[in-house]
Short mmCIF file of C-alpha atoms and ligand atoms in Angstrom, two decimals:
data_model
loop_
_atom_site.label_atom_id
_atom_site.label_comp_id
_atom_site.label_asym_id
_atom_site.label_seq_id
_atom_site.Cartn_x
_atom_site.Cartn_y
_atom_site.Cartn_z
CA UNK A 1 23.13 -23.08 0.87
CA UNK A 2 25.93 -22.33 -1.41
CA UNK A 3 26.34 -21.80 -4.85
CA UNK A 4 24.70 -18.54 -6.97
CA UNK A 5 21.42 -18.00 -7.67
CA UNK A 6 20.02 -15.96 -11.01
CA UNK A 7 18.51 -12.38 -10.96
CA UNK A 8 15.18 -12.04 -10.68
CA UNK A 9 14.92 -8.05 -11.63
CA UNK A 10 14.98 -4.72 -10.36
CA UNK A 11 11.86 -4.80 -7.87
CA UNK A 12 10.89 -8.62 -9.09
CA UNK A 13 9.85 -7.57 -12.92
CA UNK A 14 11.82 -9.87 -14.56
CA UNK A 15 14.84 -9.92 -15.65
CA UNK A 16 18.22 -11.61 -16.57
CA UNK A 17 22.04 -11.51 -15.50
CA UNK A 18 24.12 -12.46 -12.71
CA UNK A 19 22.91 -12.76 -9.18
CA UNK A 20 24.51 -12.24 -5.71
CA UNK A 21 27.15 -14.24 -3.91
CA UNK A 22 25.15 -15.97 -1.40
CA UNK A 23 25.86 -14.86 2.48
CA UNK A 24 25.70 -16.92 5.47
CA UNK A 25 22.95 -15.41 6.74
CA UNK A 26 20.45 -16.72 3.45
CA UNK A 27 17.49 -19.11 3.75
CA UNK A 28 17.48 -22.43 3.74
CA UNK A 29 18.91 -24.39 0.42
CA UNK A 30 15.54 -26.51 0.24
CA UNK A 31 13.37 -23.15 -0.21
CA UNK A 32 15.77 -21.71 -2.42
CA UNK A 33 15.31 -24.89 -4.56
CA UNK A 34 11.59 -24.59 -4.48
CA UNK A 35 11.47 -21.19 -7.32
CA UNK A 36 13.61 -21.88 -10.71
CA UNK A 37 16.85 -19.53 -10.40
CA UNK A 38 15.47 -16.38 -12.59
CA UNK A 39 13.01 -15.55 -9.18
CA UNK A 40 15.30 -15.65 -6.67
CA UNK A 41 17.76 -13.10 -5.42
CA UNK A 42 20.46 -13.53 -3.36
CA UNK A 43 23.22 -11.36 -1.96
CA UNK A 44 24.08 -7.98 -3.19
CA UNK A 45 21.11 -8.37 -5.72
CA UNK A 46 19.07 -8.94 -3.03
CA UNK A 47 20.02 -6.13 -1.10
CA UNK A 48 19.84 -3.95 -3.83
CA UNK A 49 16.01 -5.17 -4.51
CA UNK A 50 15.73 -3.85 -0.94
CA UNK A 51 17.24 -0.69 -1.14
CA UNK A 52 19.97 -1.06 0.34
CA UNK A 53 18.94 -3.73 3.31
CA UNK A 54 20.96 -6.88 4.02
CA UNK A 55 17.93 -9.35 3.42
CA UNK A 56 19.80 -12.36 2.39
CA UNK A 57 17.42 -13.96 -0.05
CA UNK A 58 14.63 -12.40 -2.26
CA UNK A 59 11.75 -15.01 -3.51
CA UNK A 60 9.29 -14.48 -5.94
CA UNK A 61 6.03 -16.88 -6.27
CA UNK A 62 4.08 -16.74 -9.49
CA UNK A 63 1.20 -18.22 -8.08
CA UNK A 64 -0.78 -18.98 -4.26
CA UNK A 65 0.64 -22.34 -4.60
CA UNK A 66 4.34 -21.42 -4.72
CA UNK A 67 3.44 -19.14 -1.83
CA UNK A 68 2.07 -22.09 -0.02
CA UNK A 69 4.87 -24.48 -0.79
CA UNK A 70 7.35 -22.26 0.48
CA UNK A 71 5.67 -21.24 3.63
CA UNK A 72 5.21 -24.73 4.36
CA UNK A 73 8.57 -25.58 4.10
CA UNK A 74 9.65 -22.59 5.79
CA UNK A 75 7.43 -23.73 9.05
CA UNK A 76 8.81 -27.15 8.45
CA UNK A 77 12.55 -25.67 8.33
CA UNK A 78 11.98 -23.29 10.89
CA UNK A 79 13.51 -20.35 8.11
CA UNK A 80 11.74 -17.11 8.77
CA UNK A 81 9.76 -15.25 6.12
CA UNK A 82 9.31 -11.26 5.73
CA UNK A 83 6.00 -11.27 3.14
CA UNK A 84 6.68 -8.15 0.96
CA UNK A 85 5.11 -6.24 -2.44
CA UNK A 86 7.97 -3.94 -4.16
CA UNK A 87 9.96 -3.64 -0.94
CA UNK A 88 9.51 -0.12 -1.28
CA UNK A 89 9.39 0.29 2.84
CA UNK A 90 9.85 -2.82 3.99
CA UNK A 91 11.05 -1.48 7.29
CA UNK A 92 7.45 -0.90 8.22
CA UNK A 93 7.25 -4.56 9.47
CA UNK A 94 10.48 -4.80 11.01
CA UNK A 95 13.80 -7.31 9.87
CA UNK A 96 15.87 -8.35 12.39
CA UNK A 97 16.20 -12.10 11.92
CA UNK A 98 19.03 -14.07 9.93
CA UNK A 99 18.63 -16.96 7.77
CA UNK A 100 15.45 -16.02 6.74
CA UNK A 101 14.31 -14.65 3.01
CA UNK A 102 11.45 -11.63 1.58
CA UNK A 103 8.85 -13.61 -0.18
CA UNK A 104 7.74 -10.76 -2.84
CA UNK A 105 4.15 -11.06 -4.58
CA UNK A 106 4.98 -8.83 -7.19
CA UNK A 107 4.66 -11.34 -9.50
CA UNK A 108 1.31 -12.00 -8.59
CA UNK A 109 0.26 -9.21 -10.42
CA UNK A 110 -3.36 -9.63 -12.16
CA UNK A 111 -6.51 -8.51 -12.13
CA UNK A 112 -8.59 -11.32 -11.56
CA UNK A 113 -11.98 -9.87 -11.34
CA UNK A 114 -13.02 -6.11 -12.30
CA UNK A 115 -16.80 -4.74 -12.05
CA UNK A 116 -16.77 -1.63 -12.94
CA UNK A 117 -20.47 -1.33 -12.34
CA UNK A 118 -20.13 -2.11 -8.96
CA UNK A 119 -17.14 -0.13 -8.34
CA UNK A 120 -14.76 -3.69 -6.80
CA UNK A 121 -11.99 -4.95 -7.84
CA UNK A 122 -10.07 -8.27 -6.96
CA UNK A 123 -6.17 -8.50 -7.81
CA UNK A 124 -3.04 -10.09 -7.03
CA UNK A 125 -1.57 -8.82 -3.78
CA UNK A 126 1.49 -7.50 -5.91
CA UNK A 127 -0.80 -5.43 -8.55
CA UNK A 128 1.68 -2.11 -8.58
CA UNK A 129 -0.45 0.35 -7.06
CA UNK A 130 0.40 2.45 -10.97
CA UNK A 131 -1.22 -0.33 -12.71
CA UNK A 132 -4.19 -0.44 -10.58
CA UNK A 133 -4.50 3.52 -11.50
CA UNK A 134 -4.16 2.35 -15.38
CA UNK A 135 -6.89 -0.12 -15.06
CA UNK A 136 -9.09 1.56 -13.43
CA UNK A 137 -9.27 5.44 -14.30
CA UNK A 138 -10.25 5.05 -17.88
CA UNK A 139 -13.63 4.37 -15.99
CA UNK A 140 -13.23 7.58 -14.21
CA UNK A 141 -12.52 5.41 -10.83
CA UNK A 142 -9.95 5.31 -8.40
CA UNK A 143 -8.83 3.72 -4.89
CA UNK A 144 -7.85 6.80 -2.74
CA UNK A 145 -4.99 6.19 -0.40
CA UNK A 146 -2.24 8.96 0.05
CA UNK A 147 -0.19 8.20 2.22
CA UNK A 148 3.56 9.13 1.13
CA UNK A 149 5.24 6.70 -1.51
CA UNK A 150 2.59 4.89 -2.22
CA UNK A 151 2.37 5.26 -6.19
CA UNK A 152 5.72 2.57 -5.57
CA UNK A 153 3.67 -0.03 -3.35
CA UNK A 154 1.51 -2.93 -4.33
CA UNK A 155 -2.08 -3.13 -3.67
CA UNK A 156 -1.33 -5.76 -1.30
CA UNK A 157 1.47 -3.91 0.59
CA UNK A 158 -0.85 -0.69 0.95
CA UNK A 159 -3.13 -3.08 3.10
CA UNK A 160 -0.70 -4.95 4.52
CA UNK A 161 0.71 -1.18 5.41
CA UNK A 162 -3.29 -0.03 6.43
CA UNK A 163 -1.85 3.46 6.87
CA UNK A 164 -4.54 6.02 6.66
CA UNK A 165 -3.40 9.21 4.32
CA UNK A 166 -5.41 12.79 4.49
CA UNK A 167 -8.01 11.78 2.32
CA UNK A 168 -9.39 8.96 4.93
CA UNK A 169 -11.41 11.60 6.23
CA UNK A 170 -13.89 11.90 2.91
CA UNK A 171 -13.16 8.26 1.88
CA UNK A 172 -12.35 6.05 4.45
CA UNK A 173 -9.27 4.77 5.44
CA UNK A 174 -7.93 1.45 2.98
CA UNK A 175 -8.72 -0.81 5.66
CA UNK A 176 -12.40 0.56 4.94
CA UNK A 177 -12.08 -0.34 1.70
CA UNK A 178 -10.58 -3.72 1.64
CA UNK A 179 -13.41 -5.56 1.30
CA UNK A 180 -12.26 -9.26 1.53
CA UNK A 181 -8.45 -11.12 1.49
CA UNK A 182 -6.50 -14.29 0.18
CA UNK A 183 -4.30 -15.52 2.73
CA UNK A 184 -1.33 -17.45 3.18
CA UNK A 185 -1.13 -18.20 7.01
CA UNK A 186 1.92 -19.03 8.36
CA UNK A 187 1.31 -22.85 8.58
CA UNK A 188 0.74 -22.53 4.89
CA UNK A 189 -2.94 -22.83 4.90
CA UNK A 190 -4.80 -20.73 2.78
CA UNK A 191 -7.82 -18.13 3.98
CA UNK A 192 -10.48 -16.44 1.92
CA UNK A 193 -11.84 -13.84 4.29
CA UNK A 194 -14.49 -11.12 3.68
CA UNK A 195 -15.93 -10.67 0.49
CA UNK A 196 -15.59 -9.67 -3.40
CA UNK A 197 -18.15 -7.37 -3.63
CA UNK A 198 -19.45 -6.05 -0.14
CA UNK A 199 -18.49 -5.67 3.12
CA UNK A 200 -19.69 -8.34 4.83
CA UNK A 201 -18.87 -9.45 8.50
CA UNK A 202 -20.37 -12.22 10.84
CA UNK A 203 -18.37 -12.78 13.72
CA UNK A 204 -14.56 -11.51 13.60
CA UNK A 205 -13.82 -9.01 11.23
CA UNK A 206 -10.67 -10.61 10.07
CA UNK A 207 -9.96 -8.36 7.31
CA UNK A 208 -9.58 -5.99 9.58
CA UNK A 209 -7.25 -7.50 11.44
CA UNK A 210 -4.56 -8.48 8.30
CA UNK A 211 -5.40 -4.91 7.20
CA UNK A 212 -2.60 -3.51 8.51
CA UNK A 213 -0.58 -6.56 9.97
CA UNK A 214 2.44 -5.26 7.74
CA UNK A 215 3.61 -8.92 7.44
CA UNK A 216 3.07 -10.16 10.93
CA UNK A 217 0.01 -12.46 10.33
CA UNK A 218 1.02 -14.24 6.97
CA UNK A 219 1.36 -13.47 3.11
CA UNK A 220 -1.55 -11.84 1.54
CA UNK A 221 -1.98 -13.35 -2.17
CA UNK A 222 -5.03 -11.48 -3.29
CA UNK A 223 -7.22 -8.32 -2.58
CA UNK A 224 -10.21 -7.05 -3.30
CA UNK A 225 -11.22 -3.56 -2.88
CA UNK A 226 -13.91 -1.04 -3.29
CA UNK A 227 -13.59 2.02 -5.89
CA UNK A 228 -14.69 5.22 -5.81
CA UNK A 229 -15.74 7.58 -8.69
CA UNK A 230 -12.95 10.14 -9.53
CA UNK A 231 -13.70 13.70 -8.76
CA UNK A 232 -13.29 15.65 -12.68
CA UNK A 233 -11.60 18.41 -10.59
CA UNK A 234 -8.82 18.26 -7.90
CA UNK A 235 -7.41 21.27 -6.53
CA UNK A 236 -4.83 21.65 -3.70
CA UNK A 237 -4.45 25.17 -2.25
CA UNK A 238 -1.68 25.84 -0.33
CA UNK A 239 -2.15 28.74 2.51
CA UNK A 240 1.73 29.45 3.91
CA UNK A 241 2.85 32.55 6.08
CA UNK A 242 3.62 31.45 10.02
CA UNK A 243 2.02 28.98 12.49
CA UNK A 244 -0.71 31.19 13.71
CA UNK A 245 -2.19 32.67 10.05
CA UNK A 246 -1.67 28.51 9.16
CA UNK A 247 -3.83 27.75 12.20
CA UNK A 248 -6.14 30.77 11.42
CA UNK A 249 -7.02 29.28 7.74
CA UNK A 250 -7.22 25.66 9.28
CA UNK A 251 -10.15 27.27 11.79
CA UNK A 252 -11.80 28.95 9.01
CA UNK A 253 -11.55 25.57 6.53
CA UNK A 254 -13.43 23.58 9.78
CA UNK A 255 -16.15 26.24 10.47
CA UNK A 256 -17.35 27.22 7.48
CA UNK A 257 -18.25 23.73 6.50
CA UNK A 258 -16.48 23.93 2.83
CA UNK A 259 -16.63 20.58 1.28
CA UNK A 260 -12.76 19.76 1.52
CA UNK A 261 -11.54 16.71 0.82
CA UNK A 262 -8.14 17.21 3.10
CA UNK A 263 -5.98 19.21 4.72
CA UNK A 264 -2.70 19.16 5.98
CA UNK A 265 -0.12 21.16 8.02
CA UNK A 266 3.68 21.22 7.77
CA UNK A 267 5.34 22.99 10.42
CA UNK A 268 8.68 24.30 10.22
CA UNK A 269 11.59 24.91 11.90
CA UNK A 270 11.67 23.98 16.01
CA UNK A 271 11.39 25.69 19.31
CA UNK A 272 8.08 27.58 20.59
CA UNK A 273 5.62 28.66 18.27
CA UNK A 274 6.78 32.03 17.56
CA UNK A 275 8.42 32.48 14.08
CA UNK A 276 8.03 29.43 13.00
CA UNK A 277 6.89 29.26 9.58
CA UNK A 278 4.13 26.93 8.08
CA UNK A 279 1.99 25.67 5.33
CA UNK A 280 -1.59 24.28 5.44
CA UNK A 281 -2.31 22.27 2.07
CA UNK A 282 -6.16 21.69 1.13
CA UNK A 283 -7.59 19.47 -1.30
CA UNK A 284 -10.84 19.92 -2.68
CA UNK A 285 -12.29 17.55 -5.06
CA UNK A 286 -15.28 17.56 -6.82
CA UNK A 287 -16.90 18.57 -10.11
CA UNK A 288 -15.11 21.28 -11.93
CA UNK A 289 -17.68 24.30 -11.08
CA UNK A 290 -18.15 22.97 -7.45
CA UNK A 291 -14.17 23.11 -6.77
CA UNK A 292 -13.71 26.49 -8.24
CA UNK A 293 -16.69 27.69 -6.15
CA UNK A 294 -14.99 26.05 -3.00
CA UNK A 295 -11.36 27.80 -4.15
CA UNK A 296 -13.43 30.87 -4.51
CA UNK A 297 -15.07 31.12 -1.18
CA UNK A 298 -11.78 29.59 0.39
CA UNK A 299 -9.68 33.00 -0.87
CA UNK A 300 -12.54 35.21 -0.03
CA UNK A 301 -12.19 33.84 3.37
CA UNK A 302 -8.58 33.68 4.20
CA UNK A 303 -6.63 35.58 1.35
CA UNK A 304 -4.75 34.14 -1.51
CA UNK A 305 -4.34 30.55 -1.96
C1 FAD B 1 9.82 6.65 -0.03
C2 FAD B 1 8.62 6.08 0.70
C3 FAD B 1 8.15 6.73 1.81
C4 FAD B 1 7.06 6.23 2.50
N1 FAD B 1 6.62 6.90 3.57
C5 FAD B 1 5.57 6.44 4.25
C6 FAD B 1 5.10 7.15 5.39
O1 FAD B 1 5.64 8.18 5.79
N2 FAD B 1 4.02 6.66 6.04
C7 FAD B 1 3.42 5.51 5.62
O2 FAD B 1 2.46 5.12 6.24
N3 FAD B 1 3.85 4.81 4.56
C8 FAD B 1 4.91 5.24 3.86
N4 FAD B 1 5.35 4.54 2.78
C9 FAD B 1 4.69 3.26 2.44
C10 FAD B 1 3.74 3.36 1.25
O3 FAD B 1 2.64 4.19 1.55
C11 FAD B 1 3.22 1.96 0.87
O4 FAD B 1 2.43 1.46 1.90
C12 FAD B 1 4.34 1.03 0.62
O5 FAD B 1 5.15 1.66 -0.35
C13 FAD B 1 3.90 -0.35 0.16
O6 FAD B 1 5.00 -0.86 -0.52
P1 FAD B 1 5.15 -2.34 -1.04
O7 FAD B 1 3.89 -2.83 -1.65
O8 FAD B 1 6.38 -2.35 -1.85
O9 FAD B 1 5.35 -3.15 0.30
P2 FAD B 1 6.75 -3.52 0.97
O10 FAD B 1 7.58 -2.31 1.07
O11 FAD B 1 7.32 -4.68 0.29
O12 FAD B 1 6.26 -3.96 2.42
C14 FAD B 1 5.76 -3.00 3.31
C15 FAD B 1 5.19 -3.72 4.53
O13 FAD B 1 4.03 -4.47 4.16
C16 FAD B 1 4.23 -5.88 4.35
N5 FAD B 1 3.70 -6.53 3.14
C17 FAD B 1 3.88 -6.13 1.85
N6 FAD B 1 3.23 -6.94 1.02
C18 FAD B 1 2.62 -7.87 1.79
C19 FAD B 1 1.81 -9.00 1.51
N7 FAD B 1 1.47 -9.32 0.25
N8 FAD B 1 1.35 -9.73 2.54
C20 FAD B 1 1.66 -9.41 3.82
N9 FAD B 1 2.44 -8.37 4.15
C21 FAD B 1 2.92 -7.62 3.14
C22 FAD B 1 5.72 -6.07 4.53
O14 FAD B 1 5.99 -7.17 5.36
C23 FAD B 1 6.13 -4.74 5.16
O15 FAD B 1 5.87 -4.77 6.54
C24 FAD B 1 6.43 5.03 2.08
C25 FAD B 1 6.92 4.36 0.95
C26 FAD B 1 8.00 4.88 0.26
C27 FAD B 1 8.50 4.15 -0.97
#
């Protein structure tokens, strides 16, 4: 491929200007051709849609059908494809090939089916995992994933990612909660899997399995999840002081049964355990009188929070 291609946007919003000089190392011409010029990136843009990776060529699908043509193609042409959301961490799946491009779904963005009643919700794979939040808290729900940088991901890339955060304990990890998938394998056929409403399996669980794939198994186009009600309180307490009074709170948090939400440790410094200093961070959610009685009994137990 030669020749300049237009500029697609920071992070695939949309956008206008000049694009990249096009390396060697860029996709195929005929794939390129497939998206008009204002949704592809190549070259520096690209890169800089990456944060700072050399990924050649950046496309971005509107629809399934784009995503199909140009996986087709792709197999056809033999041009590999890294599936991405934001490419806020795209090195969780691993780049090492040339001549290949990111197919972004961040432009398949919408909500196509929200119950709030039934606490589900089915969206494009590139829903920003912010706009999810918008939609959904005004109904006092939420999806709870926290792993770190998520609030930058899409709702697709989360699963794709299937990382469980600290609150996987009380809620489930998001593989739990990704109750059925849309597809794009990578001979360009399309797979519903699971369901839109519950989790329902008969043979393999094959949500499962592209929950957490992180690009490996083909481009997922669509998710749908299950919500949770949002807690009206939500407290973390953070007990610091060195490794052994961290431990010490961490033994008291597991035996006396408090209804916490999470907990974590950091731990720093290196060497043996003496003098090193750390922090143990607890969550507790729940209604407003319940979490003040937990941070009350917490303190009473193990000192200030
Ligand atoms: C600064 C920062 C730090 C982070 N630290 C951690 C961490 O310590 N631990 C952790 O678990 N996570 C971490 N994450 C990841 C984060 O929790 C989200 O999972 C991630 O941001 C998702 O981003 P994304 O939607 O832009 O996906 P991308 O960054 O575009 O892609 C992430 C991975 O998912 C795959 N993928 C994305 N979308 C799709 C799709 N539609 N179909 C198939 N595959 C897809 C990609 O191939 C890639 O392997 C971090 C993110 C950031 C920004």
């Amino acid at each position: 491929m030669d020749g300049e291609r237009g500029r697609a946007g920071g992070r695939g919003a949309g956008g206008s200007g000049g694009g990249g000089a096009v390396s060697a190392a860029t996709a195929s011409a005929g794939i390129v051709e497939l998206l008009p010029p204002d949704r592809v990136l190549t070259g520096e843009a690209a890169s800089e849609w990456a944060g700072g990776r050399d990924v050649g060529t950046v496309l971005f699908p509107a629809d399934t059908n784009e995503v199909q043509a140009l996986v087709r193609l792709a197999n056809e042409t033999g041009t590999p494809l890294l599936p991405a959301g934001n490419g806020s961490w795209l090195g969780a799946g691993g780049w090492t090939r040339d001549g290949g491009a990111v197919v972004s779904t961040s432009r398949l963005d919408s909500v196509v089916h929200y119950e709030p009643a039934d606490l589900t919700l089915t969206a494009g794979a590139g829903l920003g995992w912010r706009k999810l939040g918008a939609v959904v808290e005004p109904n006092g729900q939420w999806l709870p994933v926290d792993t770190p940088g998520v609030g930058a991901g899409t709702l697709g890339g989360v699963a794709a990612c299937g990382v469980p955060g600290p609150l996987s304990g009380r809620y489930g990890a998001i593989r739990d909660n990704v109750l059925g998938l849309e597809v794009v394998t990578g001979d360009g056929r399309l797979l519903r899997i699971g369901g839109r409403v519950v989790k329902n399996v008969a043979g393999y669980d094959l949500v499962r399995l592209f929950t957490g794939s992180r690009g490996s198994l083909g481009v997922i186009t669509r998710v749908s999840v299950r919500l949770f009600p949002r807690p009206g309180a939500d407290v973390t307490l953070v007990f610091g002081g060195g490794l052994d009074e961290a431990l010490e709170v961490a033994r008291v948090v597991r035996v006396t049964s408090l209804p916490v939400a999470a907990a974590e440790m950091v731990v720093r410094g290196t060497g043996d355990e003496t003098g090193r200093d750390a922090e143990l961070a607890v969550r507790v959610l729940g209604g407003r009188a319940e979490v003040d009685d937990v941070r009350a009994r917490l303190v009473a137990e193990v000192g200030t929070g």
